[in-house]
Coordinates of C-alpha atoms and ligand atoms in Angstrom, one line a residue:
M1 CA -20.9 17.4 -8.5
Q2 CA -20.9 19.0 -12.0
K3 CA -23.9 18.1 -14.1
K4 CA -23.2 16.5 -17.5
W5 CA -25.3 16.0 -20.6
W6 CA -25.4 12.2 -20.2
N7 CA -26.4 12.1 -16.5
D8 CA -30.1 11.3 -17.1
K9 CA -29.6 9.0 -20.1
V10 CA -30.5 5.4 -20.5
A11 CA -28.2 3.1 -22.5
Y12 CA -28.6 -0.1 -24.4
Q13 CA -25.9 -2.5 -25.5
I14 CA -26.1 -4.1 -28.9
Y15 CA -24.1 -7.2 -29.7
P16 CA -24.2 -6.6 -33.5
K17 CA -23.5 -10.1 -34.6
S18 CA -26.6 -11.4 -32.8
F19 CA -29.0 -8.5 -33.1
C20 CA -30.7 -8.4 -36.5
D21 CA -29.6 -9.9 -39.8
T22 CA -31.0 -8.2 -42.9
N23 CA -29.0 -10.0 -45.7
G24 CA -29.5 -13.6 -44.7
D25 CA -25.9 -14.5 -44.0
G26 CA -26.7 -15.5 -40.4
I27 CA -24.8 -12.6 -39.0
G28 CA -26.4 -9.4 -37.7
D29 CA -25.6 -6.2 -39.5
L30 CA -25.7 -2.4 -39.4
R31 CA -28.8 -2.3 -41.6
G32 CA -30.4 -4.5 -38.9
V33 CA -29.4 -2.0 -36.2
I34 CA -30.8 0.9 -38.3
S35 CA -34.0 -1.0 -38.7
K36 CA -34.5 -1.3 -35.0
L37 CA -33.8 2.3 -33.9
D38 CA -37.5 3.1 -33.6
Y39 CA -37.9 0.1 -31.5
L40 CA -35.2 1.3 -29.2
K41 CA -36.5 4.8 -29.1
E42 CA -39.9 3.5 -28.1
L43 CA -38.2 1.6 -25.3
G44 CA -36.8 4.9 -24.0
I45 CA -33.1 4.4 -25.0
D46 CA -30.9 7.4 -25.5
I47 CA -27.4 5.9 -25.9
V48 CA -26.6 2.8 -28.0
W49 CA -23.3 1.0 -27.4
L50 CA -22.2 -1.2 -30.2
S51 CA -19.9 -4.0 -29.4
P52 CA -17.0 -4.0 -31.9
I53 CA -17.9 -3.6 -35.5
Y54 CA -14.4 -3.0 -36.8
Q55 CA -12.6 -5.3 -39.3
S56 CA -11.6 -8.5 -37.4
P57 CA -10.8 -12.2 -37.8
F58 CA -13.4 -12.7 -35.0
V59 CA -11.2 -15.0 -32.9
D60 CA -12.7 -13.2 -29.9
Q61 CA -15.8 -11.9 -31.7
G62 CA -14.4 -8.6 -32.9
Y63 CA -12.4 -7.8 -29.7
D64 CA -9.5 -8.6 -32.0
I65 CA -9.3 -5.7 -34.4
S66 CA -7.2 -5.9 -37.6
D67 CA -8.1 -2.5 -38.9
Y68 CA -9.4 0.3 -36.6
Y69 CA -10.5 2.4 -39.6
K70 CA -12.7 -0.2 -41.3
I71 CA -16.1 -1.7 -40.7
A72 CA -16.1 -5.5 -40.7
E73 CA -17.6 -6.7 -44.0
E74 CA -19.9 -9.0 -42.2
F75 CA -21.6 -6.0 -40.6
G76 CA -21.7 -3.7 -43.6
T77 CA -20.0 -0.6 -45.0
M78 CA -18.7 2.8 -43.7
E79 CA -21.6 4.4 -45.6
E80 CA -24.0 2.3 -43.6
F81 CA -22.3 3.3 -40.4
D82 CA -22.6 7.0 -41.4
E83 CA -26.3 6.4 -42.1
L84 CA -26.7 4.9 -38.7
L85 CA -25.1 8.0 -37.1
A86 CA -27.4 10.2 -39.0
E87 CA -30.5 8.1 -38.3
A88 CA -29.6 8.1 -34.6
K89 CA -29.2 11.8 -34.6
K90 CA -32.6 12.4 -36.1
R91 CA -34.1 10.5 -33.1
D92 CA -32.0 12.4 -30.5
M93 CA -30.0 9.2 -29.9
Y94 CA -26.3 8.8 -29.4
I95 CA -24.0 6.1 -30.8
V96 CA -21.1 4.8 -28.7
M97 CA -18.6 2.3 -30.0
D98 CA -16.3 -0.1 -28.3
L99 CA -12.7 1.0 -27.9
V100 CA -10.4 -2.0 -27.8
V101 CA -6.9 -0.6 -27.4
N102 CA -5.2 -2.9 -24.8
H103 CA -4.6 -5.2 -27.7
C104 CA -5.2 -5.6 -31.4
S105 CA -5.4 -8.6 -33.7
D106 CA -2.3 -10.6 -34.7
K107 CA -3.6 -9.9 -38.3
H108 CA -3.2 -6.1 -37.7
E109 CA -0.6 -4.5 -40.0
W110 CA 1.5 -3.4 -37.0
F111 CA 1.8 -6.9 -35.7
Q112 CA 2.5 -8.4 -39.1
K113 CA 5.3 -5.9 -39.6
A114 CA 6.6 -6.6 -36.1
L115 CA 6.9 -10.3 -36.9
E116 CA 8.7 -9.5 -40.2
D117 CA 11.3 -7.5 -38.3
P118 CA 11.4 -8.5 -34.6
D119 CA 14.1 -6.0 -33.8
G120 CA 12.5 -3.2 -35.8
E121 CA 10.3 -0.2 -35.1
Y122 CA 7.0 -2.2 -35.0
A123 CA 8.2 -4.8 -32.5
D124 CA 8.2 -1.9 -30.1
Y125 CA 4.5 -1.4 -30.7
F126 CA 4.1 -4.6 -28.7
Y127 CA 5.8 -6.3 -25.7
F128 CA 8.5 -8.4 -27.4
V129 CA 10.5 -9.6 -24.4
K130 CA 13.5 -12.0 -24.2
G131 CA 12.7 -15.3 -22.5
K132 CA 14.3 -16.4 -19.3
D133 CA 16.3 -19.7 -19.3
G134 CA 14.7 -20.8 -22.6
K135 CA 11.2 -20.2 -21.1
A136 CA 8.6 -17.4 -21.2
P137 CA 9.6 -14.2 -19.4
S138 CA 7.1 -14.9 -16.6
N139 CA 4.6 -17.4 -15.5
A140 CA 1.6 -15.1 -16.2
R141 CA -1.6 -16.9 -17.4
G142 CA -3.8 -15.2 -20.0
Y143 CA -7.5 -14.6 -19.3
F144 CA -8.4 -17.3 -21.8
G145 CA -6.0 -19.9 -20.4
G146 CA -2.4 -20.9 -21.1
S147 CA 0.7 -18.8 -20.9
A148 CA 0.2 -15.0 -21.6
W149 CA 3.5 -15.3 -23.6
E150 CA 3.9 -16.7 -27.1
P151 CA 7.2 -17.3 -28.8
V152 CA 8.1 -14.8 -31.6
P153 CA 9.1 -17.3 -34.4
G154 CA 12.8 -17.3 -35.2
T155 CA 13.9 -15.4 -32.1
D156 CA 14.5 -15.9 -28.3
K157 CA 11.7 -13.4 -27.6
Y158 CA 8.1 -13.8 -26.6
Y159 CA 5.2 -11.4 -27.1
L160 CA 2.7 -10.7 -24.4
H161 CA -1.1 -11.3 -24.8
M162 CA -3.3 -10.9 -21.8
F163 CA -6.2 -12.5 -23.8
A164 CA -5.9 -15.0 -26.7
K165 CA -2.6 -15.4 -28.5
E166 CA -4.3 -13.8 -31.5
Q167 CA -4.7 -10.6 -29.4
P168 CA -1.2 -9.2 -28.8
D169 CA -1.0 -6.4 -26.2
L170 CA -0.1 -3.0 -27.5
N171 CA 2.8 -1.2 -25.8
W172 CA 1.4 1.9 -24.2
E173 CA 4.9 2.9 -23.0
N174 CA 5.7 3.7 -26.7
P175 CA 4.6 7.4 -27.3
T176 CA 4.1 6.6 -31.1
V177 CA 1.6 3.9 -30.3
R178 CA -0.3 6.3 -28.0
Q179 CA -0.3 9.0 -30.6
K180 CA -1.7 6.6 -33.2
I181 CA -4.4 5.5 -30.8
Y182 CA -5.4 9.1 -30.1
E183 CA -5.6 9.9 -33.8
M184 CA -7.8 7.0 -34.4
V185 CA -10.1 7.9 -31.5
N186 CA -10.4 11.4 -32.7
W187 CA -11.1 10.3 -36.3
W188 CA -14.2 8.4 -35.0
L189 CA -15.3 11.3 -32.8
D190 CA -15.0 13.7 -35.7
K191 CA -17.6 11.6 -37.5
G192 CA -20.1 12.4 -34.8
L193 CA -19.7 9.5 -32.4
A194 CA -20.9 10.3 -28.9
G195 CA -18.2 8.3 -27.1
F196 CA -16.8 4.9 -26.3
R197 CA -17.1 1.9 -24.0
I198 CA -13.5 1.3 -23.1
D199 CA -12.5 -2.4 -23.2
A200 CA -10.3 -4.1 -20.7
I201 CA -8.5 -0.8 -20.0
I202 CA -7.0 -1.7 -16.7
N203 CA -4.6 -3.9 -18.5
I204 CA -2.8 -1.2 -20.4
K205 CA -0.3 -0.6 -17.6
K206 CA 2.2 -3.4 -17.2
D207 CA 4.8 -4.1 -14.5
L208 CA 7.8 -3.9 -16.9
A209 CA 9.8 -6.2 -14.7
F210 CA 7.3 -8.9 -15.7
P211 CA 7.7 -10.7 -12.4
S212 CA 6.7 -14.3 -11.8
F213 CA 4.5 -15.2 -8.8
E214 CA 3.6 -18.2 -6.8
P215 CA 1.6 -20.5 -9.1
D216 CA -2.1 -20.7 -8.4
G217 CA -2.9 -23.8 -10.4
P218 CA -1.5 -27.2 -11.5
D219 CA -0.3 -25.6 -14.8
G220 CA 2.5 -23.8 -12.8
L221 CA 1.0 -20.4 -14.0
V222 CA -0.6 -17.6 -12.1
S223 CA -3.4 -15.3 -13.1
G224 CA -2.2 -12.4 -15.2
V225 CA -4.2 -10.1 -12.9
K226 CA -1.3 -10.4 -10.4
M227 CA 1.0 -8.6 -12.8
I228 CA -1.6 -5.9 -13.5
E229 CA -2.1 -5.4 -9.8
S230 CA 1.6 -4.9 -9.3
A231 CA 1.8 -2.2 -12.0
Q232 CA 1.7 1.5 -10.9
G233 CA 0.8 4.6 -12.7
I234 CA -2.0 3.8 -15.1
G235 CA -3.6 7.2 -14.3
E236 CA -1.0 9.0 -16.4
F237 CA -2.0 7.0 -19.5
L238 CA -5.7 7.5 -18.8
E239 CA -5.4 11.2 -18.3
E240 CA -3.4 11.7 -21.5
L241 CA -5.9 9.6 -23.4
K242 CA -8.8 11.7 -22.0
Q243 CA -7.1 15.1 -22.7
E244 CA -6.0 14.2 -26.2
T245 CA -9.3 12.8 -27.2
F246 CA -12.6 12.6 -25.2
E247 CA -12.4 15.9 -23.4
K248 CA -12.1 17.9 -26.6
Y249 CA -15.4 16.4 -27.7
D250 CA -17.3 16.3 -24.4
A251 CA -17.6 12.6 -25.2
F252 CA -19.4 10.0 -23.0
T253 CA -17.1 7.2 -21.9
V254 CA -17.8 4.1 -19.9
G255 CA -14.8 2.1 -18.6
E256 CA -14.7 -1.7 -18.3
V257 CA -12.6 -1.6 -15.2
F258 CA -11.8 -4.7 -13.1
N259 CA -9.3 -4.7 -10.3
M260 CA -9.1 -1.0 -9.8
K261 CA -7.3 0.1 -6.7
E262 CA -10.1 1.2 -4.3
E263 CA -8.5 4.6 -3.5
E264 CA -8.5 5.5 -7.2
L265 CA -12.3 5.7 -7.5
A266 CA -12.5 9.5 -7.7
E267 CA -9.6 9.6 -10.1
F268 CA -11.5 7.2 -12.4
V269 CA -15.0 8.6 -12.3
G270 CA -15.1 11.8 -10.2
D271 CA -15.9 15.2 -11.7
D272 CA -12.6 15.2 -13.5
G273 CA -12.3 11.5 -13.8
H274 CA -10.6 9.6 -16.5
F275 CA -14.0 8.3 -17.6
S276 CA -17.6 9.6 -17.5
T277 CA -18.6 6.4 -15.7
M278 CA -17.7 2.8 -15.4
F279 CA -19.6 -0.4 -15.0
D280 CA -20.5 -1.7 -11.5
F281 CA -19.2 -5.3 -11.7
S282 CA -19.4 -5.8 -8.0
A283 CA -22.3 -8.3 -8.2
H284 CA -20.6 -10.2 -10.9
E285 CA -17.4 -10.3 -8.9
L286 CA -19.2 -12.1 -6.1
T287 CA -19.5 -15.2 -8.3
F288 CA -15.8 -15.4 -9.2
G289 CA -14.5 -18.9 -8.5
E290 CA -10.9 -19.3 -7.2
H291 CA -9.9 -21.4 -10.2
G292 CA -12.6 -20.8 -12.8
W293 CA -16.2 -21.4 -13.6
Y294 CA -16.2 -24.8 -12.1
D295 CA -15.9 -23.3 -8.6
A296 CA -17.9 -20.2 -9.3
K297 CA -20.2 -19.2 -6.5
P298 CA -24.0 -18.9 -6.9
I299 CA -25.6 -15.5 -6.0
E300 CA -26.7 -15.3 -2.4
F301 CA -29.4 -12.7 -1.9
N302 CA -28.1 -10.8 1.1
S303 CA -24.5 -10.5 -0.2
W304 CA -25.8 -9.4 -3.6
K305 CA -28.0 -6.7 -2.1
D306 CA -25.2 -5.6 0.3
I307 CA -22.7 -5.3 -2.4
I308 CA -24.9 -3.2 -4.6
F309 CA -25.8 -1.0 -1.7
T310 CA -22.2 -0.6 -0.9
S311 CA -21.4 0.5 -4.5
Q312 CA -24.2 2.9 -4.5
K313 CA -23.1 4.5 -1.2
K314 CA -19.5 4.8 -2.1
M315 CA -20.4 6.8 -5.3
E316 CA -22.5 9.3 -3.4
N317 CA -20.3 12.3 -3.6
V318 CA -18.1 11.0 -6.3
G319 CA -20.0 10.4 -9.5
F320 CA -22.0 7.7 -11.4
L321 CA -21.6 4.1 -12.0
A322 CA -23.2 2.3 -14.9
N323 CA -25.6 -0.3 -13.7
I324 CA -26.1 -3.6 -15.4
I325 CA -27.5 -7.0 -14.8
E326 CA -26.0 -8.6 -17.8
N327 CA -23.8 -8.0 -20.9
H328 CA -22.1 -9.9 -23.6
D329 CA -19.6 -11.5 -21.2
E330 CA -22.1 -12.6 -18.6
P331 CA -24.9 -15.0 -18.2
R332 CA -28.4 -13.6 -18.5
G333 CA -29.5 -11.6 -15.4
A334 CA -32.9 -13.4 -15.1
S335 CA -31.1 -16.7 -14.9
R336 CA -28.4 -15.5 -12.5
Y337 CA -30.1 -13.2 -10.0
L338 CA -33.6 -14.7 -9.8
Q339 CA -34.2 -17.9 -7.8
E340 CA -36.3 -20.6 -9.3
H341 CA -39.6 -19.4 -7.8
A342 CA -38.9 -16.0 -9.4
Q343 CA -37.9 -17.1 -12.8
N344 CA -41.0 -15.8 -14.5
D345 CA -42.4 -12.5 -15.8
K346 CA -43.1 -11.1 -12.4
G347 CA -39.6 -11.8 -11.2
K348 CA -38.1 -10.3 -14.3
K349 CA -40.1 -7.1 -13.9
M350 CA -39.1 -7.0 -10.2
L351 CA -35.4 -7.3 -11.1
A352 CA -35.8 -4.6 -13.8
T353 CA -37.3 -2.3 -11.2
T354 CA -34.6 -2.6 -8.6
S355 CA -31.8 -2.2 -11.2
V356 CA -33.1 0.6 -13.5
L357 CA -34.0 3.0 -10.6
L358 CA -30.6 2.8 -8.9
R359 CA -28.5 5.9 -8.9
G360 CA -26.3 5.8 -12.0
I361 CA -26.7 5.1 -15.7
P362 CA -28.8 2.1 -16.5
F363 CA -27.4 -0.1 -19.3
L364 CA -29.7 -2.7 -20.8
F365 CA -28.3 -5.5 -22.8
Q366 CA -30.2 -6.7 -25.9
G367 CA -32.9 -9.1 -25.0
Q368 CA -33.0 -8.2 -21.4
E369 CA -36.1 -6.1 -22.1
I370 CA -38.0 -9.2 -23.1
G371 CA -36.5 -11.4 -20.3
M372 CA -34.2 -13.6 -22.4
T373 CA -32.6 -16.4 -20.4
N374 CA -29.5 -18.6 -20.4
C375 CA -29.4 -21.3 -23.1
K376 CA -29.0 -25.0 -22.6
R377 CA -26.7 -26.9 -24.9
E378 CA -26.2 -30.6 -25.2
H379 CA -22.6 -30.7 -26.2
I380 CA -19.5 -28.4 -25.9
S381 CA -19.3 -28.3 -29.7
E382 CA -22.4 -26.2 -29.7
Y383 CA -20.5 -23.4 -28.0
N384 CA -18.5 -20.9 -30.0
D385 CA -17.0 -18.7 -27.3
I386 CA -13.2 -19.0 -26.8
N387 CA -13.5 -18.5 -23.0
T388 CA -16.2 -21.2 -22.7
I389 CA -14.1 -23.7 -24.5
D390 CA -11.2 -23.0 -22.2
Q391 CA -13.3 -23.1 -19.1
Y392 CA -14.8 -26.4 -20.1
Q393 CA -11.3 -27.9 -20.3
V394 CA -10.3 -26.3 -17.0
A395 CA -13.4 -28.0 -15.4
L396 CA -12.6 -31.4 -16.9
E397 CA -8.9 -31.1 -15.8
A398 CA -10.1 -30.4 -12.3
G399 CA -11.9 -33.7 -12.3
L400 CA -15.5 -32.8 -13.3
S401 CA -17.5 -35.1 -15.5
E402 CA -18.5 -33.9 -19.0
E403 CA -22.0 -33.4 -17.8
E404 CA -20.8 -31.3 -14.8
A405 CA -18.5 -29.3 -17.0
L406 CA -21.4 -28.6 -19.4
K407 CA -23.5 -27.4 -16.5
C408 CA -20.7 -24.8 -15.6
C409 CA -21.0 -23.5 -19.1
Y410 CA -24.8 -23.4 -18.9
E411 CA -24.5 -21.2 -15.8
N412 CA -21.5 -19.1 -16.8
S413 CA -20.9 -19.1 -20.6
R414 CA -20.6 -15.8 -22.5
D415 CA -22.6 -17.5 -25.2
N416 CA -25.7 -17.3 -23.0
A417 CA -26.0 -13.6 -23.8
R418 CA -24.8 -14.0 -27.4
T419 CA -27.6 -16.2 -28.8
P420 CA -29.6 -14.3 -31.4
M421 CA -32.1 -11.7 -30.4
Q422 CA -35.6 -13.2 -30.3
W423 CA -37.8 -11.0 -32.5
S424 CA -40.6 -13.4 -33.2
D425 CA -41.7 -17.0 -33.0
G426 CA -40.9 -17.4 -36.7
D427 CA -37.9 -19.3 -38.2
N428 CA -34.7 -18.5 -36.2
A429 CA -36.6 -16.2 -33.9
G430 CA -36.9 -13.7 -36.8
F431 CA -33.2 -12.9 -36.4
T432 CA -32.2 -14.2 -39.9
T433 CA -33.6 -15.9 -42.9
G434 CA -30.3 -17.9 -43.2
T435 CA -28.5 -20.1 -40.7
P436 CA -27.6 -18.1 -37.5
W437 CA -23.9 -18.1 -36.7
L438 CA -24.9 -19.3 -33.2
A439 CA -28.0 -21.4 -32.7
V440 CA -31.0 -19.6 -31.2
N441 CA -32.3 -20.3 -27.7
A442 CA -35.1 -22.9 -28.1
N443 CA -37.4 -20.8 -25.9
Y444 CA -37.9 -18.1 -28.6
K445 CA -41.4 -19.5 -29.2
Q446 CA -42.4 -18.3 -25.8
I447 CA -40.0 -15.3 -25.3
N448 CA -40.0 -12.9 -28.3
V449 CA -40.6 -9.3 -29.1
A450 CA -43.6 -9.8 -31.4
E451 CA -45.6 -11.6 -28.8
Q452 CA -44.7 -9.0 -26.1
E453 CA -45.4 -6.0 -28.2
N454 CA -49.1 -6.8 -28.2
R455 CA -49.5 -8.0 -24.7
E456 CA -50.1 -5.2 -22.2
D457 CA -48.6 -7.0 -19.2
S458 CA -45.5 -8.2 -21.0
V459 CA -41.9 -7.7 -19.7
L460 CA -41.2 -5.5 -22.7
N461 CA -44.1 -3.2 -21.9
Y462 CA -43.1 -3.1 -18.3
Y463 CA -39.5 -2.0 -19.3
R464 CA -41.1 0.8 -21.4
E465 CA -43.1 2.0 -18.5
L466 CA -40.3 1.8 -16.1
I467 CA -37.9 3.8 -18.2
A468 CA -40.6 6.3 -19.0
L469 CA -41.1 6.7 -15.2
R470 CA -37.4 7.3 -14.6
K471 CA -37.5 10.1 -17.2
K472 CA -40.8 11.7 -16.3
E473 CA -40.3 15.4 -15.8
E474 CA -41.7 15.3 -12.2
Y475 CA -39.4 12.6 -11.0
K476 CA -36.4 12.9 -13.3
D477 CA -34.2 14.9 -10.9
T478 CA -34.9 12.5 -8.1
F479 CA -34.0 9.4 -10.1
T480 CA -31.0 11.1 -11.7
Y481 CA -29.4 13.1 -8.9
G482 CA -31.4 12.0 -5.8
E483 CA -29.6 10.4 -3.0
F484 CA -29.7 6.6 -2.6
V485 CA -30.9 5.6 0.9
P486 CA -31.2 2.0 1.9
A487 CA -34.5 1.0 3.4
Y488 CA -35.9 -1.8 5.6
E489 CA -32.4 -3.4 5.6
T490 CA -33.2 -6.0 8.1
E491 CA -36.3 -7.3 6.3
K492 CA -35.5 -10.7 4.9
D493 CA -35.5 -11.1 1.1
L494 CA -36.6 -7.5 0.7
F495 CA -34.6 -5.2 -1.7
A496 CA -35.7 -1.7 -0.8
Y497 CA -34.2 1.7 -1.1
M498 CA -35.3 5.3 -1.3
R499 CA -34.4 7.9 -3.8
V500 CA -34.4 11.3 -2.2
D501 CA -34.0 14.7 -3.8
K502 CA -32.6 16.9 -1.1
E503 CA -33.5 20.1 -2.9
S504 CA -37.2 19.5 -3.5
G505 CA -37.7 17.0 -0.7
Q506 CA -39.2 14.5 -3.1
K507 CA -38.9 10.9 -1.8
I508 CA -39.5 7.8 -3.8
L509 CA -39.5 4.3 -2.3
I510 CA -38.5 1.3 -4.4
A511 CA -39.3 -2.0 -2.7
A512 CA -39.2 -5.6 -4.1
N513 CA -39.8 -8.9 -2.3
F514 CA -37.4 -11.5 -3.8
G515 CA -38.6 -14.1 -1.3
K516 CA -41.2 -16.8 -1.4
E517 CA -43.3 -15.5 1.5
P518 CA -45.3 -12.2 1.7
C519 CA -43.6 -9.4 3.5
T520 CA -45.3 -6.5 5.3
I521 CA -43.6 -3.2 5.9
T522 CA -44.8 0.0 7.7
L523 CA -44.3 3.2 5.9
E524 CA -43.1 6.2 7.9
D525 CA -44.6 8.7 5.5
G526 CA -48.0 8.8 3.9
V527 CA -48.3 7.5 0.4
K528 CA -48.9 10.2 -2.2
Q529 CA -49.1 7.8 -5.1
V530 CA -48.2 4.3 -6.3
L531 CA -46.1 5.1 -9.3
L532 CA -45.5 1.6 -10.6
S533 CA -46.2 -2.0 -9.7
N534 CA -45.2 -5.2 -11.4
L535 CA -48.6 -6.7 -10.8
A536 CA -51.9 -6.2 -12.7
K537 CA -53.9 -3.2 -11.5
E538 CA -56.4 -5.3 -9.6
E539 CA -53.6 -7.1 -7.6
M540 CA -51.8 -3.9 -6.7
V541 CA -51.2 -2.9 -3.0
S542 CA -54.8 -2.1 -1.9
G543 CA -56.0 1.3 -1.0
E544 CA -57.0 0.5 2.6
A545 CA -53.6 -1.0 3.5
V546 CA -51.9 2.0 2.0
K547 CA -54.0 4.3 4.1
N548 CA -52.9 2.5 7.2
H549 CA -49.3 3.0 6.2
K550 CA -48.8 -0.7 5.9
I551 CA -48.2 -2.6 2.7
T552 CA -47.8 -6.2 2.1
L553 CA -45.7 -7.3 -0.8
E554 CA -46.4 -10.8 -2.2
S555 CA -43.6 -13.0 -3.4
C556 CA -42.0 -11.3 -6.4
E557 CA -43.9 -8.1 -6.0
S558 CA -42.3 -4.8 -6.5
V559 CA -43.6 -1.3 -6.1
V560 CA -42.4 2.3 -6.7
I561 CA -44.2 4.7 -4.3
L562 CA -44.1 8.4 -4.1
L563 CA -44.1 9.3 -0.4
Ligands
GLC601 C1 -13.5 -7.4 -22.6 C2 -14.7 -7.8 -23.5 C3 -14.6 -9.2 -23.8 C4 -13.3 -9.5 -24.5 C5 -12.1 -8.9 -23.8 C6 -10.9 -8.9 -24.6 O1 -13.6 -8.0 -21.4 O2 -15.9 -7.4 -22.9 O3 -15.7 -9.6 -24.6 O4 -13.2 -10.9 -24.7 O5 -12.3 -7.7 -23.3 O6 -11.0 -7.8 -25.5

């Protein structure tokens, strides 16, 4: 595998709307991001990914862009963005933006012009397709519910939207559209951007026959994924995109890729892949319900461990995945992956250890480093997210009570991750002096940065140590390029693996006991040094036991040992 500049980096996702508000309007802003760069640097972050900050009506929180060349007023100005780039550079940090080009906003000039002249040039920027027998061209359902087709007023045509109806899909078959996208991407890269996180990209290739399929729900519709799966040839679009843009700048790109065809892995993220890396969503996919959040499956430890191990192994000679436990579309990792007995600081540190030391690029999501959790709401009206509101309805229609439907939202809502960052125990968690656009999680009094800054054994300080360990000169190569070797696989509730550097022979064991009972393992090699433990020093694996090559991990204990 070829080595690349980003291989050993640690990334952090900022959800700008909820990160830090400096002007009191209740919405986070670019000044807020700039003000926290030192905090991120101290945490050990190299790459900062900003969820969309472009001009947008915010129907889907900025994933509906109305002008790709403008910064949303809510977030600040282009001058402030340039300042952010310069400030990041001073600190040897890299800024990555979200690239949302499967669709734009219905308020984008292109779509407005298309509506004005549904047979004209701009209509071909989108999928304007004639209906069949007075109905939509197919029975595809959009990701946010309802038909993926919306009538074009005054015509017998419909336009396609895989997401909300305010997010019309761009027609990638049209070379002019592709050229305009490349120009825009290069315009941002010219400014000094390090790269992009690439949104919903698998959707850009459609099956132009727009087939209907057997319905999978009482609405007579079928998941739009079916149509995406039946489309062939996305690779050509992705290659062209890369060659016309990213490659020229040696940019870092991370794809949001669901439903990729298994055999295309190397094409996507190999040495000459379409992207530098892509997120490993395999754990998240385990929870998918057949019909929605109401039949989502809880995480079962063994399947979770197995699927992560499988992902790690399949990447071995291919490239790197980006490892996450949460993001702005997912519930909080501490609430999802930790069982009740582990939903505490010890458990959060343990989860951090197993995730951050995997092979691949660690991506933290804002608040993860202090162990933020899911947020309980009393009523559906307290949610903002378009997906949550749809899934609540889906649950009610399937016969669940309001209370049960609300519980599904508590467990799955995208708003869990979008509540404001908890900086302090002051008003609104120190996020804003105004009224936050989305209410803060009531637990900010206990969970916040200010409290953890000053407490040696806090989750925050543990994350700092953990990331510093990953980057330490002596171990860096092993953690970056070392092989991933599963360990003690038959031990119940144990999540253990080795990172092995074949060249130097260095071997590091990462072991974590997710169970309730203690777990004893025998080490085949002698222990050179315990590099990290999530317990206080006096509680750590004792010297005698280590000498005997036996260690006992208490419930929720994790260790990193140089063998
Ligand atoms: C991606 C984003 C999500 C958004 C969707 C549509 O999945 O992560 O937040 O709603 O794309 O752009």
